Coordinates of C-alpha atoms and ligand atoms in Angstrom, one line a residue:
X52 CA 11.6 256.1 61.6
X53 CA 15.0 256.7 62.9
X54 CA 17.4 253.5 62.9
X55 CA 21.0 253.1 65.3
X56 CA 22.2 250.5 62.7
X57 CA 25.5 248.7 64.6
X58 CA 27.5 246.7 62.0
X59 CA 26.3 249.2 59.5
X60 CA 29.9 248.2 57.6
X61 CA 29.6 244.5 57.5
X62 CA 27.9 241.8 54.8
X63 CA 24.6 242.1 56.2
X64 CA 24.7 245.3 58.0
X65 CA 25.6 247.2 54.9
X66 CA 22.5 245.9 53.3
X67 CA 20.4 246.4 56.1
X68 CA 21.1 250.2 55.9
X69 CA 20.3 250.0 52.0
X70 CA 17.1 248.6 52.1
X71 CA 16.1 250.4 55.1
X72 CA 17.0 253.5 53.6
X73 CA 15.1 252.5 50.2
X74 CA 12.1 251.9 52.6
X75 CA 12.3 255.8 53.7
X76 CA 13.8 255.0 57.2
X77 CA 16.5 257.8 58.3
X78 CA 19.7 255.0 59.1
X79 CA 22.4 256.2 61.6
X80 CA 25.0 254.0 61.1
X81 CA 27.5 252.8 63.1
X82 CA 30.5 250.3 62.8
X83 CA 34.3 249.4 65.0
X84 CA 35.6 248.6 61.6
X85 CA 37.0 245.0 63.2
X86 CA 40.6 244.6 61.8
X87 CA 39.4 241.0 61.5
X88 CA 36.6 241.6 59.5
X89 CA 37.6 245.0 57.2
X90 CA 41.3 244.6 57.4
X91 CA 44.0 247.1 59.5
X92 CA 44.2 250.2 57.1
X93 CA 40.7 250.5 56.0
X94 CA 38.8 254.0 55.1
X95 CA 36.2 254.7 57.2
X96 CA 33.0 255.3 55.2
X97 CA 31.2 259.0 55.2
X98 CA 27.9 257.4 55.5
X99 CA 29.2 255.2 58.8
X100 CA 30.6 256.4 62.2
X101 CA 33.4 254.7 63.6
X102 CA 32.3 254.1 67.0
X103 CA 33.2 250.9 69.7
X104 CA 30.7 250.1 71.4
X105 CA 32.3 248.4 74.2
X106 CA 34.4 252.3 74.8
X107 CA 32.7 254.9 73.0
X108 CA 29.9 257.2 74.7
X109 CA 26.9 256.5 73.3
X110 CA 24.4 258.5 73.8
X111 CA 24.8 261.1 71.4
X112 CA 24.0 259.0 68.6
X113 CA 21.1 257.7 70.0
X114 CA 19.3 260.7 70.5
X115 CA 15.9 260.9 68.7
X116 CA 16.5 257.6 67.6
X117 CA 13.1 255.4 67.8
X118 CA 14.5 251.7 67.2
X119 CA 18.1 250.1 67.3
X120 CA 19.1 247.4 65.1
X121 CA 22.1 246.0 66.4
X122 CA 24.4 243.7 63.9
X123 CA 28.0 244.6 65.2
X124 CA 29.5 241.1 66.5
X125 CA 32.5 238.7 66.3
X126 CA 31.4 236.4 63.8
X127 CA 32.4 232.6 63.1
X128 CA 32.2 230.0 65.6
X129 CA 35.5 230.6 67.4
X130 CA 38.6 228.3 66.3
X131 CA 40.4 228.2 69.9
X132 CA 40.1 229.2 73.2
X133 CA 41.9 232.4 73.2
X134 CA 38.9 233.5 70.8
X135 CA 36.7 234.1 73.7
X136 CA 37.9 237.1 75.2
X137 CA 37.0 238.8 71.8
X138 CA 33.4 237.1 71.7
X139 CA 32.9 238.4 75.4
X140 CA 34.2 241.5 74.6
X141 CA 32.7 242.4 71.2
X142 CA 29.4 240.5 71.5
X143 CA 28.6 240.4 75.4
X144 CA 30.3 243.9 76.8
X145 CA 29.6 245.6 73.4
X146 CA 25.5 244.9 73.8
X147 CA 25.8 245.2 77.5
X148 CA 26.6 249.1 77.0
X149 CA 24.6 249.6 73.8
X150 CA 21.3 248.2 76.0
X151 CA 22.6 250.3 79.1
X152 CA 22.8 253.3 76.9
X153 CA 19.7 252.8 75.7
X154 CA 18.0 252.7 78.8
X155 CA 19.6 256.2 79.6
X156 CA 18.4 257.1 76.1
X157 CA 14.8 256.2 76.7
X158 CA 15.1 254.3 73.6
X159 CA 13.1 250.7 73.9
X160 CA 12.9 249.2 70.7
X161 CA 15.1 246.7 69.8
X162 CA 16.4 244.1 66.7
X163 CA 19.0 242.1 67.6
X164 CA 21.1 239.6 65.1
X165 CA 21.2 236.3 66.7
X166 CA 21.9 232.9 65.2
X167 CA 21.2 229.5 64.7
X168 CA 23.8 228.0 66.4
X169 CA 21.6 229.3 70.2
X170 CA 20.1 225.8 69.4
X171 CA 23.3 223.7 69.1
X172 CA 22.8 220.3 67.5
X173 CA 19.3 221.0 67.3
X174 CA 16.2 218.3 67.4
X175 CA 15.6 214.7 65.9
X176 CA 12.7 211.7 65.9
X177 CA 13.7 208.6 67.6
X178 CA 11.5 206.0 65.9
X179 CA 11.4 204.5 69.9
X180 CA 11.7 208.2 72.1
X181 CA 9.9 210.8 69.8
X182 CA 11.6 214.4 70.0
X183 CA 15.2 214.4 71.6
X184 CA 18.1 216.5 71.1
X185 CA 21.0 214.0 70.1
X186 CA 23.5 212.8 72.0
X187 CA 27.2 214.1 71.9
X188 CA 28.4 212.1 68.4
X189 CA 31.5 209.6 69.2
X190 CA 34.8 209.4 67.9
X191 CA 34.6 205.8 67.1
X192 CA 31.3 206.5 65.5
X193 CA 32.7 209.4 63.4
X194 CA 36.2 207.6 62.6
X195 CA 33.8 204.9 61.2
X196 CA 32.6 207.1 59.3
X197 CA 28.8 207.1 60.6
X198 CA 28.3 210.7 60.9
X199 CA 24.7 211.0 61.9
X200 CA 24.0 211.2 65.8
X201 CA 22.0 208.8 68.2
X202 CA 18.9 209.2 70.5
X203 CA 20.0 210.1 73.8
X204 CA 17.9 207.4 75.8
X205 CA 18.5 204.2 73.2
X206 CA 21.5 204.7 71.2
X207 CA 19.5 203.6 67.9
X208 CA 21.7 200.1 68.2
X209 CA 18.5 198.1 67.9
X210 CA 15.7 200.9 66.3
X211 CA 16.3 202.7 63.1
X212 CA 18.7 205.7 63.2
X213 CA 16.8 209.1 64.3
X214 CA 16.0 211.7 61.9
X215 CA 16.3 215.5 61.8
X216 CA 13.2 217.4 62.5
X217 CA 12.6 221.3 62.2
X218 CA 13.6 223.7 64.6
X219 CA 10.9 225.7 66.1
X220 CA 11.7 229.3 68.5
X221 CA 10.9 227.9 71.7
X222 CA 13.5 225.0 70.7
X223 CA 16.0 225.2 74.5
X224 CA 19.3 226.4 73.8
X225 CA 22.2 223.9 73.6
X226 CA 25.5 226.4 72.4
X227 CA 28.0 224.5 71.4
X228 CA 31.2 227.2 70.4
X229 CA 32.8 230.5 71.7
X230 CA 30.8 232.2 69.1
X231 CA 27.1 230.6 69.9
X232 CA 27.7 231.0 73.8
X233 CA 28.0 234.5 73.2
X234 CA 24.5 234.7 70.8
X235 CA 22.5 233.3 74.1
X236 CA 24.5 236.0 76.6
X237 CA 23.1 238.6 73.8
X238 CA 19.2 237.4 74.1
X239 CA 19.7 236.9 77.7
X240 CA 20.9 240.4 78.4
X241 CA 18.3 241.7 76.2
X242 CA 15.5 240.0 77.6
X243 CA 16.9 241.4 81.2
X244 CA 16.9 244.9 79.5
X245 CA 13.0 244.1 78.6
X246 CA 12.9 243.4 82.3
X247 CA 14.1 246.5 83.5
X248 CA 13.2 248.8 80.8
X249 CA 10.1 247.8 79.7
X250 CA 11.4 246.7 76.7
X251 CA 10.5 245.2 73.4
X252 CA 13.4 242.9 71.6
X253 CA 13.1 240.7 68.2
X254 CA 15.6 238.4 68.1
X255 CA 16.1 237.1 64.8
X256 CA 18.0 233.8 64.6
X257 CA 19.6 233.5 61.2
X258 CA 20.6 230.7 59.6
X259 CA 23.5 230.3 57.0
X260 CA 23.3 233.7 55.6
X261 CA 25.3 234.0 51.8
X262 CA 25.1 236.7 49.2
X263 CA 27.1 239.3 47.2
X264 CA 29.1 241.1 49.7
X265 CA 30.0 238.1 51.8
X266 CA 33.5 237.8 52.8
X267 CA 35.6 235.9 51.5
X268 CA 37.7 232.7 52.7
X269 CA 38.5 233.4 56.4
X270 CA 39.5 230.8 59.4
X271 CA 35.9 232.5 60.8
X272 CA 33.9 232.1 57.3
X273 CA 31.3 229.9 56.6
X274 CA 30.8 226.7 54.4
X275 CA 29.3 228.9 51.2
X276 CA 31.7 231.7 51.6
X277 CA 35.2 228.4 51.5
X278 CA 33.8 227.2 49.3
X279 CA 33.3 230.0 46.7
X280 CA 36.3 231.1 47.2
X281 CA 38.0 227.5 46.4
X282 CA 36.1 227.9 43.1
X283 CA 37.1 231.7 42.7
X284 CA 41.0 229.7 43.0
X285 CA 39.9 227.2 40.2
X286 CA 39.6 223.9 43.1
X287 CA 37.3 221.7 43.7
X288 CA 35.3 222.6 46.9
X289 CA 36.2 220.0 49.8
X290 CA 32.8 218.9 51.3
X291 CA 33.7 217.0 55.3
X292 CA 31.6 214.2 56.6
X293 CA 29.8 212.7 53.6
X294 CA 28.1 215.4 52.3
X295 CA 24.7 214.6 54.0
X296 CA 24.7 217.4 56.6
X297 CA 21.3 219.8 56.0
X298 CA 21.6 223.4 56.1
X299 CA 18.9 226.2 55.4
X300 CA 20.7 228.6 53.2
X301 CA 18.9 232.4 53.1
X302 CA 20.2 234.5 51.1
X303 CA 20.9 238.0 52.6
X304 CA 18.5 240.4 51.2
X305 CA 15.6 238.4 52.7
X306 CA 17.9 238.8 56.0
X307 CA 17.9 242.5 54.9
X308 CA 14.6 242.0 54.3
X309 CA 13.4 240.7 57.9
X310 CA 15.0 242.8 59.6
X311 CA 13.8 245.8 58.2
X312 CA 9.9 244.2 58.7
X313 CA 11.4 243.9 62.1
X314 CA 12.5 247.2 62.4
X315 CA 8.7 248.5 61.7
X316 CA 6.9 246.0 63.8
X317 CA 9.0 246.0 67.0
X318 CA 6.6 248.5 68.5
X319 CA 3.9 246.2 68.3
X320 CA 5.0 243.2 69.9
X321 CA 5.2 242.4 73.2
X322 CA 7.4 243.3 76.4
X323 CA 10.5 240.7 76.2
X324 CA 12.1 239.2 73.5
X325 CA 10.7 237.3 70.3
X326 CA 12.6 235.0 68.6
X327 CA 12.2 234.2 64.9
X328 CA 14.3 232.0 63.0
X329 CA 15.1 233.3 59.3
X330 CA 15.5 231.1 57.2
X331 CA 14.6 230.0 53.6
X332 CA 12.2 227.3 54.8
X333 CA 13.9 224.9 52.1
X334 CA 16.8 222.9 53.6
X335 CA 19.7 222.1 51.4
X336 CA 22.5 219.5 51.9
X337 CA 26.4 220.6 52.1
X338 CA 26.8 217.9 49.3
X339 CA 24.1 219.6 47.3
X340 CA 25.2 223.3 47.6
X341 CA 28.6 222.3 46.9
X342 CA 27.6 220.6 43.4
X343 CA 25.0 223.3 42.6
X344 CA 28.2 226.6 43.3
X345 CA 30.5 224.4 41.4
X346 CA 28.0 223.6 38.7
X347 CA 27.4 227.2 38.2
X348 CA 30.4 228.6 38.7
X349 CA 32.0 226.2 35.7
X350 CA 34.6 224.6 38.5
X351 CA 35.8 221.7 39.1
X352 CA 33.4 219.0 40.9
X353 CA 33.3 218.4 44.9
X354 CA 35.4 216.4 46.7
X355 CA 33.8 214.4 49.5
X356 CA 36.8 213.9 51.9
X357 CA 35.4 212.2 54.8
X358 CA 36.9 215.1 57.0
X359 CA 35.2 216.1 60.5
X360 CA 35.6 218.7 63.3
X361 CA 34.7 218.5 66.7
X362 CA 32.7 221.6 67.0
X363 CA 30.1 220.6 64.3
X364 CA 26.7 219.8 64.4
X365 CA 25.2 217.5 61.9
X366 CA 21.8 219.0 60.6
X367 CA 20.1 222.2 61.4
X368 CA 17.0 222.9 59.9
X369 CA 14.4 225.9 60.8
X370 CA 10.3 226.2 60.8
X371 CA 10.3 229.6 59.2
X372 CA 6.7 229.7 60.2
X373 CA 6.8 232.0 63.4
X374 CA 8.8 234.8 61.2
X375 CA 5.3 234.3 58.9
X376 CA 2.9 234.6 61.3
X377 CA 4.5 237.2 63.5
X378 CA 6.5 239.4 60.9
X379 CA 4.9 238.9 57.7
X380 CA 8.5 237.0 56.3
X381 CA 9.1 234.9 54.0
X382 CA 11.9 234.4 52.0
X383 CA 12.0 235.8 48.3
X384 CA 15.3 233.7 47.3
X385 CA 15.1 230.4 46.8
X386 CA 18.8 228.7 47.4
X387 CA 18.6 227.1 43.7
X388 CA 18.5 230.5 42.4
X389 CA 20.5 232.4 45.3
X390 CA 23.6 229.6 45.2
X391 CA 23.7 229.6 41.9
X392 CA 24.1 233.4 41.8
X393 CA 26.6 233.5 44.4
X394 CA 29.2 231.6 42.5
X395 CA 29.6 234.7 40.5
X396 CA 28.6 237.3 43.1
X397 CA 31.7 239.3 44.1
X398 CA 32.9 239.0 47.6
X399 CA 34.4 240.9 50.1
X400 CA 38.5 240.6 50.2
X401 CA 39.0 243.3 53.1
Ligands
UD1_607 C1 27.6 228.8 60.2 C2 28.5 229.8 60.8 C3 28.0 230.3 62.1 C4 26.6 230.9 61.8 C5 25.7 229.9 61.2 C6 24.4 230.5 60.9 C7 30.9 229.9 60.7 C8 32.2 229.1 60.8 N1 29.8 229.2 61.0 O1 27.5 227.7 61.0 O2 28.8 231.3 62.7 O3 26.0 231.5 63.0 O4 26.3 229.4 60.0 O5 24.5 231.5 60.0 O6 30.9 231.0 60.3 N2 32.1 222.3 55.7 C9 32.6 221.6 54.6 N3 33.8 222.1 54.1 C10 34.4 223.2 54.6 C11 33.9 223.9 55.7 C12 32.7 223.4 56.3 O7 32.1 220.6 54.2 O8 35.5 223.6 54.0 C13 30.9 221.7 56.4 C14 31.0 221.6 57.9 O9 31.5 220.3 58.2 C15 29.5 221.7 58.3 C16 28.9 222.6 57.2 O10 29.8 222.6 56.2 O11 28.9 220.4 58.3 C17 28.6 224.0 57.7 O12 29.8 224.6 58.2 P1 29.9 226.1 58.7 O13 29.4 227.0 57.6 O14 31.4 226.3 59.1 O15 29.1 226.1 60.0 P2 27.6 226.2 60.5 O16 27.5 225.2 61.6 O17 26.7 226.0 59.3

């Protein structure tokens, strides 16, 4: 098949067009080279067109092209309000004109990177109320240092505390950041593209992607990619809250992996957009993957500091069984094995 790969240049773009290539797909590849992301004097690849998508005709790259996989987006969650412009821009106008160009195109297959954070603070037990989302968490209850949330309805003053439960696709979406409000806008535009178009979409929610390749220490990067990089400094990674927050961890040649499956069954599925979570299926705390990096990685132990921000959610945890059934997925890396890899893995400095 031929593949419009956008984000062909980032962490998991770049391995998208690798194993999509090894799989005997032809890979046009596309990326803005973000100063954010690859720094302000880098080379543009041979194998990688420099292309915006939010300004740059389209059209004549997509010609003859039977699927688009598109992976170009401002990452991170967003660290202040002047950040949205740039998730509008990049994330919402950028697959805005990809979708309209594909419509001119004729070109109705699509694989679009979503994330986890569509869902928020995601779903818990009340022992009293059954499945709830939680409420906001409190100040006082954070200052105290009690960092898991409460049931909506009761509070938990009275019953036990709630408990995190897995996050199925059909799970509503709650964003919560700059970065997540602009993963919905993505799904929602494609699924109106489906509309219009006849279209298919997979949207494949990923969860805390890490791997060789991942860049390094940013104000944008995640937990695993901070923390490595303390490590990579010889100090001690700082783990906020007390540790106990769940995470799935997938490493990113099952990503790679999905989305190429995704890629090939597209075709097949239904008008409108699919969602699949990717994810691991084995959750691990940020307490945990903190001990098992520094562990391997010969560093200095964790620090617990007690820290919190605002715009975090406690526990997020996927049911990797829809990407199964639907795709034929399931992750190859388990994060014992892919964490402890990582704390040698080289990444990305720009
Ligand atoms: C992360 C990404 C998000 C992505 C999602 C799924 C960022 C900032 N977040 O969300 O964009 O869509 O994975 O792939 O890129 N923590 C520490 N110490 C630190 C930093 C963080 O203990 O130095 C803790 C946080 O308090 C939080 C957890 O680690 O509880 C995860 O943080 P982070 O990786 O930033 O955000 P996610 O919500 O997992």
């Amino acid at each position: 098949m031929r593949v419009l790969l956008t984000g062909a240049a980032g962490f998991i773009g770049s391995r998208i067009a690798s194993v999509a290539r090894e799989r005997g797909h032809d890979v046009v590849a596309l990326d803005a080279y973000l100063p954010q992301a690859h720094g302000d004097d880098v080379a543009a690849d041979d194998q990688v067109l420099r292309l915006d998508l939010r300004a740059d005709r389209l059209d004549d790259v997509l010609a003859g092209v039977d699927v688009v996989s598109h992976q170009a987006a401002m990452v991170g969650n967003g660290v202040d309000a002047q950040d949205l412009p740039g998730y509008a821009g990049h994330n919402d106008l950028g697959t805005a004109e990809l979708l309209a160009a594909m419509a001119r195109t004729g070109v109705a297959d699509l694989v679009l990177a979503s994330s986890m954070v569509v869902y928020g603070d995601g779903r818990y037990d009340c022992p009293e109320h059954g499945d709830v989302p939680p409420a906001p968490r409190r100040e006082d209850d954070l200052a105290a240092g009690r960092f898991d949330p409460r049931c909506p309805i009761c509070g938990n003053d009275t019953d036990g505390d709630i408990t995190w439960r897995r996050i199925g696709e059909d799970t509503p979406f709650r964003p919560r950041t700059s970065y997540a409000a602009s993963k919905v806008a993505q799904e929602h535009y494609a699924d109106a593209w489906c509309t219009l178009q006849d279209g298919r979409a997979i949207a494949l929610r990923y969860h805390n992607v890490y791997g060789p390749g991942m860049p390094a220490d940013t104000p944008y990067a995640g937990v695993a990619a901070i923390f490595r990089s303390a490590l990579a400094r010889g100090e001690a990674p700082r783990v906020f809250e007390d540790g106990g927050q769940v995470r799935d961890f997938v490493h990113v040649d099952d990503v790679a992996l999905a989305n190429v499956l995704s890629l090939e069954r597209v075709h097949d599925h239904p008008s409108g957009v699919t969602a699949y979570n990717v994810a691991s299926g084995q959750p691990f705390t940020i307490g945990e993957m903190a001990a098992v990096l520094a562990r391997a990685g010969d560093g200095p132990e964790p620090v617990v500091t007690g820290e919190y921000r605002p715009f975090d959610v406690r526990h997020v945890v996927a049911s990797p069984d829809a990407a199964v059934e639907g795709l034929g997925f399931r992750a190859t890396v388990s994060p014992e094995d892919g964490l402890a890899r990582l704390a040698t893995d080289p990444l990305r400095t720009r």
